[in-house]
Every structure is written in structure tokens, then in C-alpha cells.
PDB file of C-alpha atoms in Angstrom:
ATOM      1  CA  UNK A  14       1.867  10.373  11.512  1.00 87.00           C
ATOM      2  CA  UNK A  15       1.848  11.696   7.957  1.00 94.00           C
ATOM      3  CA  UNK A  16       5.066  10.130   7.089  1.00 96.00           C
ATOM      4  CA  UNK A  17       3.866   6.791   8.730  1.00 96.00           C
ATOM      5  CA  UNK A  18       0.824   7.483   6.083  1.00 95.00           C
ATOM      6  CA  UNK A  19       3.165   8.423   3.163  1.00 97.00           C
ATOM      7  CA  UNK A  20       5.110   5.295   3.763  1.00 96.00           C
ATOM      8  CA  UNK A  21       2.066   2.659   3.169  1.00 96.00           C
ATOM      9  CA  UNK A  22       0.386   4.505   0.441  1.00 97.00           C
ATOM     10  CA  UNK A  23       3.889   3.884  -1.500  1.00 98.00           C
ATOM     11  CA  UNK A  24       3.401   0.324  -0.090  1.00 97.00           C
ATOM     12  CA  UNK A  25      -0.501  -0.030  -1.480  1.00 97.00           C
ATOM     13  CA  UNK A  26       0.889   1.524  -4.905  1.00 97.00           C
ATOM     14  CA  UNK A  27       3.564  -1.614  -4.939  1.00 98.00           C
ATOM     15  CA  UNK A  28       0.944  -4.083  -4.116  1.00 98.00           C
ATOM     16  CA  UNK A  29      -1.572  -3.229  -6.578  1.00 97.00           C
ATOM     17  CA  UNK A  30       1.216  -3.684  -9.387  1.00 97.00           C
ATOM     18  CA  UNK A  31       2.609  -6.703  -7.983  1.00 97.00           C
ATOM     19  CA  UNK A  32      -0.534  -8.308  -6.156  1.00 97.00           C
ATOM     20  CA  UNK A  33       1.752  -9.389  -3.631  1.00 97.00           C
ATOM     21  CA  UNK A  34       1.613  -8.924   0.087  1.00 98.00           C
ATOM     22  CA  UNK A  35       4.570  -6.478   1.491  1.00 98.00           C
ATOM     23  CA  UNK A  36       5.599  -5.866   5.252  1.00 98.00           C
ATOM     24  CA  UNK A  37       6.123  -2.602   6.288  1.00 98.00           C
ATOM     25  CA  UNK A  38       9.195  -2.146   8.819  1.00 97.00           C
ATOM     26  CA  UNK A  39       8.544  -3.073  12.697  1.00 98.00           C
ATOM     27  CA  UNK A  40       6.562   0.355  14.335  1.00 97.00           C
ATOM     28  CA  UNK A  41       5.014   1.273  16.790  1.00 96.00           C
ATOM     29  CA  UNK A  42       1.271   0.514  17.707  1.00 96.00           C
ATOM     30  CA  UNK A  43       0.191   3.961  17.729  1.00 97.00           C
ATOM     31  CA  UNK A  44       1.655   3.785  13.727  1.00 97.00           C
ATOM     32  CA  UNK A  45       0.254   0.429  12.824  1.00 98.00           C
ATOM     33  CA  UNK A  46      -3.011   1.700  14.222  1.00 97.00           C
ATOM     34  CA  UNK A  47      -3.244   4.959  11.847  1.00 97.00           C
ATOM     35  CA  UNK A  48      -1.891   2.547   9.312  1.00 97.00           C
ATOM     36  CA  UNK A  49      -4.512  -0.087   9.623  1.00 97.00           C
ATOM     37  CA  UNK A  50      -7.231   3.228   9.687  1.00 97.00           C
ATOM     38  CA  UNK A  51      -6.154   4.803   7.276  1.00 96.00           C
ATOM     39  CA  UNK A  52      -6.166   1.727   4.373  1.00 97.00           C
ATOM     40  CA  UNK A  53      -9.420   0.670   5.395  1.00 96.00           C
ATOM     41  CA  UNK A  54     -10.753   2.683   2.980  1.00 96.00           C
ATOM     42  CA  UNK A  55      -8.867   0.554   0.497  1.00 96.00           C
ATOM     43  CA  UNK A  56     -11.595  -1.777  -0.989  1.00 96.00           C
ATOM     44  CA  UNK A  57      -8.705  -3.215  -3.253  1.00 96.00           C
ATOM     45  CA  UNK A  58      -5.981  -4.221  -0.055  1.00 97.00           C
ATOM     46  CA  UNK A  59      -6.341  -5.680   3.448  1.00 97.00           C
ATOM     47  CA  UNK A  60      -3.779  -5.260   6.319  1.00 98.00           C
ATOM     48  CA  UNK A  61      -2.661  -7.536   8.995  1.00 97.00           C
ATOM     49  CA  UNK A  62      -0.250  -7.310  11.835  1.00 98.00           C
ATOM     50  CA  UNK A  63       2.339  -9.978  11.792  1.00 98.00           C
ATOM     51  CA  UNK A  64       5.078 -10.372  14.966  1.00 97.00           C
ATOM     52  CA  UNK A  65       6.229 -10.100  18.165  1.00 96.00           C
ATOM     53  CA  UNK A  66       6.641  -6.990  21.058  1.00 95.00           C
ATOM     54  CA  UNK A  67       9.510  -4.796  18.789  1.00 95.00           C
ATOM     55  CA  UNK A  68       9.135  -7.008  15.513  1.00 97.00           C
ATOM     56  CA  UNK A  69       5.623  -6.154  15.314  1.00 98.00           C
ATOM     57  CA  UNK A  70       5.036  -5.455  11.414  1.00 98.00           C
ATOM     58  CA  UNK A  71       2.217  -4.260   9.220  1.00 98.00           C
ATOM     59  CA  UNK A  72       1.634  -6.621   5.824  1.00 98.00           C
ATOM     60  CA  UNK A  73      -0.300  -5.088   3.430  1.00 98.00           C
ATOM     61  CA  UNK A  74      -1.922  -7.745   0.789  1.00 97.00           C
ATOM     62  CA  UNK A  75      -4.528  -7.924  -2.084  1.00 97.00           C
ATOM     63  CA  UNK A  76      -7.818  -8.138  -1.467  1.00 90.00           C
ATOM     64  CA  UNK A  77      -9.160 -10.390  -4.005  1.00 78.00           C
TER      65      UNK A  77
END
């Protein structure tokens, strides 16, 4: 779980320089779930899951 966590902190950093949206790599729904909890405390970025079964994908975008 803390890698999962590690992973789309890296992520937010990227989108905050950018302002673009980024999708993480298809995971699990126990990780997309600690993902999705843990950035909510992110006033600046919103997250989404995009996909199907397997492809399932976190995006992570700006909040404007």
C-alpha cells in the first residue's frame, strides 16, 4: 500500500507542473481505493477511475 501511495504522489507532483491529467497503470481496486483516499486531501487535484475489469486505471487531473 505505501508503494501504491508513493507512486501517485510522484503522479500529483507531475500534474501540478504540467496541469495535465495522467493515468496511473491498471491496479487493483483495493489500490485505486487507497489511491482515491489518500488524494482527497488534495484540494489542488481530483481523481477518477477510467476502464474496464483488468484495464481499470486511476487519472489524476487538476482541479481548477
Amino acid at each position: 500500500a505505501q508503494e501504491v501511495v508513493k507512486i501517485a504522489k510522484l503522479a500529483v507532483a507531475r500534474v501540478r507542473n504540467t496541469q495535465r491529467a495522467e493515468a496511473l497503470d491498471p491496479m487493483s481496486s483495493y489500490e485505486r481505493r487507497i489511491i482515491h483516499t489518500e488524494l482527497a486531501a488534495y484540494p489542488d487535484v481530483a481523481t477518477e477511475s477510467i476502464g474496464e475489469g483488468a484495464q481499470r486505471r486511476v487519472v489524476i487531473k487538476p482541479f481548477p
